[in-house]
Amino acid sequence: MSTHSENSGLEPFGSHEPVESHELVNSGLTGESPRMKPENIIPTVQIDGSVKIESGTKFVNDKGITAIKNGIKASAGGQHAPIQRKPSWLRIKASHGTKYKEVKSTVHEHKLSTVCEEAMCPNINECWSSGTATIMLMGDTCTRACRFCAVNTGNPKGWLDHDEPEHTANSVKLMNLKYLVLTSVNRDDLPDGGAGHYAAVVRRVKEENPDTDVEVLTPDFLGVMSHVEKVVDSPIAVFAQNVETVRRLTHPVRDPRASYEQTLAVLEHAKKYRPDVLTKTSLMLGLGETDDEILEALDDLRAINVDIVTFGQYLQPTVNHLPIERYVTPEEFEKYRQWGLEKGFLEVVSGALVRSSYRAEQVLQKNNVGL
């Protein structure tokens, strides 16, 4: 949906030399904005925090991949959506204790990416301090540019870390995780969208950690069901693909290559293909959806036997992303949870700071993960 270290020292597999400015001009990647001219592309990578890359600008990372920082280009005219002040129930006190530092060290030492860092997740302090992390596969550069997401956007041109299955399995063992959530960037540049790589990581994790349950939050694989099956054939417990928002708001919220119907089709096929695997999806609220549209989405998801739904507050990651239309109150989140339970979902996790992987290991306790 990757580390914001930013990806400490991951060695490239194969030969990918840094992209030169003239190559960007010839490929048409520089765009029309003055700030996107070749001389304004930053030929460096923010590894240790010593160089700050401005959100919305192009840069070349340590794998030679040209990417847009945080996924969305800065407006050519300097127009942006100011980030609103958060209400009291969304303010979090940061805590960087010993366990947090241990998880961060493990993630970086084993050259892993986490969605916790790349997507600017508000729960990173809680999760890392409790010894858990959501690992993001296939690098930190997504081929899509959803307008809610802070992950870098670019074209990795087939790059993969073929040591990632081993690194991931070893990290899970080191952190003694009994429940693992794997997610990834979209990789439309790969023939199977990365499905085979996903399956390889899951299998290696289970070989090394047989008692660890694995949940995967995958791309939509452009709706190619044979690719979905590659992942679902691996030893997973939960298959998730996020619908993200209600039908009407799918565009402009999501990248044009994604669609509401495509996500429904992927979830439906996964459930039919392996009925024993739980299916799961997530919606962000606060983007302008109505209560009627939320009810419609719940009906659509229940009709294809999705088991678990999560609701969380959309938080605007940078001034270049979509603005927040409303802050959903805790009382409203509880109302939406009850709506879902009444419709027969196995569980509905609903709260302002809830994300798809938030306290995922607690979902089957059916108590709104203790919120």
Coordinates of C-alpha atoms in Angstrom, one line a residue:
M1 CA 0.0 0.0 0.0
S2 CA 8.6 -0.2 3.1
T3 CA 11.1 1.5 5.3
H4 CA 11.5 5.2 5.7
S5 CA 15.1 4.7 6.7
E6 CA 14.9 5.1 3.5
N7 CA 15.6 1.5 2.8
S8 CA 18.8 1.1 4.5
G9 CA 21.3 -0.2 2.0
L10 CA 19.3 -2.8 0.2
E11 CA 21.6 -4.1 -2.6
P12 CA 20.1 -4.3 -6.1
F13 CA 19.6 -7.6 -7.8
G14 CA 20.9 -7.4 -11.3
S15 CA 22.4 -4.3 -13.0
H16 CA 20.4 -1.1 -12.6
E17 CA 22.7 1.9 -13.0
P18 CA 21.5 5.4 -11.8
V19 CA 19.3 7.1 -14.4
E20 CA 21.0 10.1 -16.0
S21 CA 19.1 13.4 -16.6
H22 CA 19.2 13.0 -20.4
E23 CA 17.6 9.6 -20.2
L24 CA 14.7 11.1 -18.2
V25 CA 14.2 13.8 -20.9
N26 CA 14.2 11.2 -23.6
S27 CA 11.7 9.0 -21.7
G28 CA 9.3 11.8 -21.0
L29 CA 9.5 11.3 -17.3
T30 CA 10.4 14.9 -16.3
G31 CA 6.9 16.4 -17.0
E32 CA 6.2 20.1 -17.6
S33 CA 6.7 21.6 -14.2
P34 CA 9.9 23.7 -13.8
R35 CA 10.7 21.8 -10.6
M36 CA 10.7 18.6 -12.6
K37 CA 13.5 19.7 -15.1
P38 CA 16.5 17.3 -15.1
E39 CA 18.6 19.8 -13.2
N40 CA 16.1 19.7 -10.4
I41 CA 16.1 16.0 -10.0
I42 CA 18.0 15.1 -6.8
P43 CA 20.6 12.4 -7.7
T44 CA 20.9 11.0 -4.2
V45 CA 19.1 8.8 -1.7
Q46 CA 18.0 9.6 1.8
I47 CA 19.5 6.6 3.7
D48 CA 20.6 8.0 7.0
G49 CA 18.5 11.2 7.2
S50 CA 21.4 13.4 6.3
V51 CA 19.7 14.6 3.1
K52 CA 16.1 15.7 3.2
I53 CA 14.2 15.1 0.0
E54 CA 11.2 17.4 -0.4
S55 CA 7.8 15.7 -0.8
G56 CA 6.6 15.7 -4.4
T57 CA 10.0 16.0 -6.0
K58 CA 11.9 13.4 -8.1
F59 CA 15.0 11.7 -6.9
V60 CA 17.1 8.7 -7.7
N61 CA 17.2 6.0 -5.0
D62 CA 20.0 3.6 -4.1
K63 CA 18.7 1.1 -6.7
G64 CA 19.0 3.6 -9.5
I65 CA 15.2 4.0 -9.6
T66 CA 13.8 7.4 -10.3
A67 CA 10.8 8.0 -8.0
I68 CA 8.6 10.8 -6.7
K69 CA 8.9 11.4 -3.0
N70 CA 5.7 10.4 -1.2
G71 CA 4.0 9.5 -4.5
I72 CA 2.3 12.7 -5.6
K73 CA 4.0 15.5 -7.6
A74 CA 4.1 18.9 -6.1
S75 CA 1.7 21.3 -7.8
A76 CA 3.4 23.3 -10.6
G77 CA 1.6 26.4 -9.4
G78 CA 2.5 25.8 -5.8
Q79 CA -1.2 25.0 -4.9
H80 CA -1.7 22.6 -2.1
A81 CA -4.2 21.4 0.5
P82 CA -3.2 22.6 3.9
I83 CA -3.1 19.9 6.6
Q84 CA -5.9 20.4 9.1
R85 CA -5.3 20.4 12.9
K86 CA -6.2 17.0 14.3
P87 CA -9.0 16.6 16.9
S88 CA -8.1 15.4 20.4
W89 CA -8.8 11.7 19.7
L90 CA -6.2 11.6 17.0
R91 CA -3.3 13.0 18.9
I92 CA -0.6 10.4 19.7
K93 CA 2.2 10.7 22.1
A94 CA 5.4 9.4 20.5
S95 CA 7.4 6.7 22.5
H96 CA 10.7 5.4 21.3
G97 CA 11.6 2.9 24.0
T98 CA 13.9 -0.1 23.9
K99 CA 11.5 -2.4 22.0
Y100 CA 10.9 0.2 19.4
K101 CA 14.6 0.6 18.8
E102 CA 15.0 -3.2 18.6
V103 CA 12.4 -3.5 15.9
K104 CA 13.8 -0.6 14.0
S105 CA 17.3 -2.1 14.2
T106 CA 16.0 -5.6 13.0
V107 CA 14.1 -4.1 10.1
H108 CA 17.1 -2.1 8.9
E109 CA 19.7 -4.7 9.6
H110 CA 17.8 -7.2 7.5
K111 CA 17.2 -4.7 4.7
L112 CA 13.4 -4.8 5.0
S113 CA 10.9 -2.3 4.1
T114 CA 7.9 -1.6 6.3
V115 CA 4.6 0.1 5.5
C116 CA 4.9 1.5 9.0
E117 CA 7.5 4.0 7.8
E118 CA 6.8 4.4 4.1
A119 CA 3.1 5.0 4.5
M120 CA 3.6 7.3 7.5
C121 CA 1.4 5.1 9.6
P122 CA 0.2 6.8 12.8
N123 CA 0.5 3.6 14.8
I124 CA 4.2 3.0 14.3
N125 CA 5.1 3.9 17.9
E126 CA 2.5 1.5 19.3
C127 CA 3.3 -1.4 17.0
W128 CA 7.1 -1.2 17.1
S129 CA 7.0 -0.7 20.8
S130 CA 5.0 -3.9 21.2
G131 CA 7.5 -5.7 18.9
T132 CA 5.4 -6.0 15.7
A133 CA 5.8 -4.5 12.2
T134 CA 4.1 -4.9 8.9
I135 CA 6.7 -5.8 6.3
M136 CA 6.4 -4.3 2.8
L137 CA 7.7 -6.5 0.0
M138 CA 9.4 -5.6 -3.3
G139 CA 10.9 -2.3 -2.3
D140 CA 9.7 1.1 -1.5
T141 CA 8.7 2.4 -5.0
C142 CA 5.1 1.8 -6.2
T143 CA 4.1 1.8 -9.9
R144 CA 0.9 3.5 -9.0
A145 CA 0.1 7.0 -7.6
C146 CA -3.0 6.8 -5.4
R147 CA -3.8 10.3 -4.1
F148 CA -4.1 9.2 -0.4
C149 CA -0.8 7.3 -0.2
A150 CA 2.6 8.5 0.9
V151 CA 4.7 5.7 -0.6
N152 CA 7.1 6.7 -3.3
T153 CA 6.0 6.3 -6.9
G154 CA 8.1 5.3 -9.9
N155 CA 9.0 2.4 -12.3
P156 CA 11.4 -0.1 -10.7
K157 CA 11.8 -1.7 -14.1
G158 CA 11.8 -5.3 -12.9
W159 CA 14.1 -4.8 -9.9
L160 CA 13.6 -7.4 -7.1
D161 CA 15.6 -8.3 -4.0
H162 CA 15.8 -12.1 -4.4
D163 CA 17.2 -12.4 -0.9
E164 CA 14.0 -11.0 0.5
P165 CA 12.3 -14.3 1.3
E166 CA 15.3 -15.3 3.4
H167 CA 15.7 -11.9 5.1
T168 CA 12.0 -11.8 6.0
A169 CA 12.0 -15.3 7.4
N170 CA 15.0 -14.6 9.5
S171 CA 13.6 -11.4 10.8
V172 CA 10.3 -13.0 11.8
K173 CA 12.2 -15.6 13.7
L174 CA 14.4 -13.0 15.4
M175 CA 11.4 -10.9 16.5
N176 CA 9.6 -14.1 17.5
L177 CA 6.4 -13.1 15.7
K178 CA 3.4 -15.4 16.0
Y179 CA 1.4 -13.3 13.5
L180 CA 2.9 -11.6 10.5
V181 CA 1.3 -9.2 8.0
L182 CA 3.0 -8.9 4.7
T183 CA 2.0 -6.1 2.3
S184 CA 3.7 -4.6 -0.8
V185 CA 3.9 -1.8 -3.3
N186 CA 2.1 -2.3 -6.6
R187 CA 4.5 -3.8 -9.1
D188 CA 2.8 -3.5 -12.5
D189 CA 6.3 -3.7 -14.0
L190 CA 6.6 -7.4 -13.2
P191 CA 5.0 -10.0 -15.4
D192 CA 2.9 -11.4 -12.6
G193 CA 2.7 -8.2 -10.5
G194 CA 5.0 -9.9 -7.9
A195 CA 2.6 -12.7 -7.1
G196 CA 5.3 -15.3 -7.4
H197 CA 7.6 -13.3 -5.1
Y198 CA 4.8 -13.0 -2.5
A199 CA 4.3 -16.7 -2.5
A200 CA 8.0 -17.4 -2.2
V201 CA 8.3 -15.1 0.9
V202 CA 5.3 -16.7 2.5
R203 CA 6.6 -20.2 2.0
R204 CA 10.1 -19.4 3.3
V205 CA 8.6 -17.6 6.3
K206 CA 6.5 -20.7 7.1
E207 CA 9.4 -23.1 6.6
E208 CA 11.4 -21.2 9.2
N209 CA 8.5 -20.2 11.4
P210 CA 5.8 -23.0 11.2
D211 CA 3.8 -21.7 14.1
T212 CA 3.5 -18.1 12.6
D213 CA 0.2 -17.2 11.0
V214 CA 0.6 -15.1 7.9
E215 CA -1.8 -12.4 6.6
V216 CA -1.1 -10.9 3.2
L217 CA -2.4 -7.5 2.0
T218 CA -1.8 -7.6 -1.7
P219 CA -2.1 -5.5 -4.8
D220 CA -5.0 -6.2 -7.2
F221 CA -2.7 -7.8 -9.8
L222 CA -4.7 -5.9 -12.4
G223 CA -7.5 -8.4 -11.8
V224 CA -5.5 -11.3 -13.3
M225 CA -6.9 -14.2 -11.2
S226 CA -4.1 -16.7 -12.0
H227 CA -1.8 -14.2 -10.2
V228 CA -4.2 -14.0 -7.3
E229 CA -4.2 -17.8 -7.1
K230 CA -0.4 -17.9 -6.9
V231 CA -0.6 -16.0 -3.6
V232 CA -3.7 -17.8 -2.3
D233 CA -2.0 -21.1 -3.0
S234 CA 0.7 -20.3 -0.5
P235 CA 0.2 -21.1 3.3
I236 CA -1.6 -18.0 4.3
A237 CA -4.3 -17.5 6.9
V238 CA -5.8 -14.2 5.7
F239 CA -6.0 -12.7 2.2
A240 CA -6.6 -8.9 2.1
Q241 CA -7.1 -6.5 -0.8
N242 CA -8.3 -3.0 0.1
V243 CA -11.3 -1.4 -1.6
E244 CA -10.0 1.8 0.1
T245 CA -13.2 3.9 -0.3
V246 CA -16.8 3.8 -1.5
R247 CA -17.7 3.2 -5.1
R248 CA -18.3 6.9 -6.0
L249 CA -14.9 8.1 -4.6
T250 CA -12.7 5.4 -6.1
H251 CA -11.5 7.9 -8.6
P252 CA -9.8 10.3 -7.8
V253 CA -8.8 8.6 -4.6
R254 CA -7.2 5.6 -6.2
D255 CA -4.9 5.2 -9.2
P256 CA -6.8 4.9 -12.6
R257 CA -5.5 1.3 -12.9
A258 CA -7.4 0.3 -9.7
S259 CA -11.2 0.1 -9.5
Y260 CA -13.9 -0.7 -6.9
E261 CA -15.2 -3.6 -9.1
Q262 CA -11.7 -5.0 -9.6
T263 CA -11.0 -5.2 -5.9
L264 CA -14.4 -6.9 -5.3
A265 CA -13.6 -9.4 -8.1
V266 CA -10.2 -10.2 -6.5
L267 CA -11.7 -10.7 -3.1
E268 CA -14.5 -12.8 -4.4
H269 CA -12.2 -15.1 -6.4
A270 CA -9.8 -15.6 -3.5
K271 CA -12.7 -16.7 -1.3
K272 CA -14.1 -19.1 -3.9
Y273 CA -10.6 -20.5 -4.7
R274 CA -9.8 -21.2 -1.1
P275 CA -12.8 -21.0 1.2
D276 CA -10.7 -21.8 4.3
V277 CA -8.8 -18.6 3.9
L278 CA -10.3 -15.5 5.6
T279 CA -10.8 -12.5 3.3
K280 CA -10.4 -8.9 4.5
T281 CA -10.7 -5.4 3.2
S282 CA -10.4 -1.8 4.5
L283 CA -12.0 1.6 3.9
M284 CA -10.7 5.0 4.8
L285 CA -13.3 7.4 6.0
G286 CA -13.3 11.2 5.9
L287 CA -12.9 11.6 2.1
G288 CA -16.5 12.8 1.5
E289 CA -18.4 9.5 1.6
T290 CA -22.0 9.4 2.9
D291 CA -23.5 7.0 5.4
D292 CA -25.6 5.5 2.5
E293 CA -22.5 4.9 0.5
I294 CA -20.8 3.2 3.5
L295 CA -23.9 0.9 3.8
E296 CA -23.7 0.2 0.1
A297 CA -20.1 -0.8 0.4
L298 CA -20.8 -3.1 3.3
D299 CA -23.6 -4.8 1.3
D300 CA -21.3 -5.2 -1.7
L301 CA -18.6 -6.8 0.5
R302 CA -21.0 -9.1 2.3
A303 CA -22.4 -10.3 -1.0
I304 CA -19.0 -11.8 -1.9
N305 CA -18.5 -13.3 1.6
V306 CA -15.7 -11.0 2.8
D307 CA -15.1 -12.0 6.4
I308 CA -13.4 -8.9 7.9
V309 CA -13.7 -5.2 7.3
T310 CA -11.7 -2.4 8.9
F311 CA -12.6 1.3 9.1
G312 CA -10.1 4.1 9.8
Q313 CA -9.8 7.8 9.5
Y314 CA -8.1 9.1 6.3
L315 CA -5.1 11.3 7.4
Q316 CA -3.6 13.6 4.7
P317 CA 0.1 12.6 4.6
T318 CA 1.4 15.8 2.8
V319 CA 0.1 19.0 1.3
N320 CA 0.2 17.3 -2.1
H321 CA -2.4 14.7 -1.2
L322 CA -6.2 14.8 -1.0
P323 CA -7.6 17.0 1.7
I324 CA -9.6 15.6 4.6
E325 CA -13.3 16.3 4.2
R326 CA -14.3 15.4 7.7
Y327 CA -13.0 13.9 10.9
V328 CA -15.1 10.9 11.9
T329 CA -16.0 10.9 15.6
P330 CA -15.4 7.8 17.8
E331 CA -19.2 7.5 18.1
E332 CA -19.6 7.3 14.4
F333 CA -16.9 4.7 14.1
E334 CA -18.7 2.6 16.6
K335 CA -22.0 3.0 14.7
Y336 CA -20.3 1.7 11.5
R337 CA -18.9 -1.2 13.4
Q338 CA -22.3 -2.2 14.6
W339 CA -23.7 -1.8 11.0
G340 CA -21.1 -4.3 9.8
L341 CA -21.7 -6.8 12.6
E342 CA -25.4 -6.7 12.0
K343 CA -24.8 -7.6 8.4
G344 CA -23.0 -10.7 9.4
F345 CA -19.2 -10.0 9.0
L346 CA -17.0 -12.1 11.2
E347 CA -15.4 -8.9 12.6
V348 CA -15.5 -5.2 11.9
V349 CA -12.5 -3.3 13.3
S350 CA -13.5 0.4 13.4
G351 CA -11.7 3.4 14.9
A352 CA -9.9 6.6 14.0
L353 CA -6.4 5.1 14.0
V354 CA -7.3 1.7 12.6
R355 CA -5.4 0.6 9.5
S356 CA -5.8 -2.7 7.7
S357 CA -2.9 -4.4 9.6
Y358 CA -3.6 -2.7 13.0
R359 CA -3.6 -5.3 15.8
A360 CA -4.4 -7.8 13.1
E361 CA -3.4 -10.7 15.3
Q362 CA -6.3 -9.7 17.7
V363 CA -9.1 -9.7 15.1
L364 CA -10.5 -13.1 15.9
Q365 CA -11.0 -12.0 19.6
K366 CA -14.0 -10.1 18.1
N367 CA -13.7 -7.2 20.6
N368 CA -12.7 -4.4 18.1
V369 CA -9.1 -5.4 18.8
G370 CA -9.4 -4.0 22.3
L371 CA -10.3 -0.4 21.3

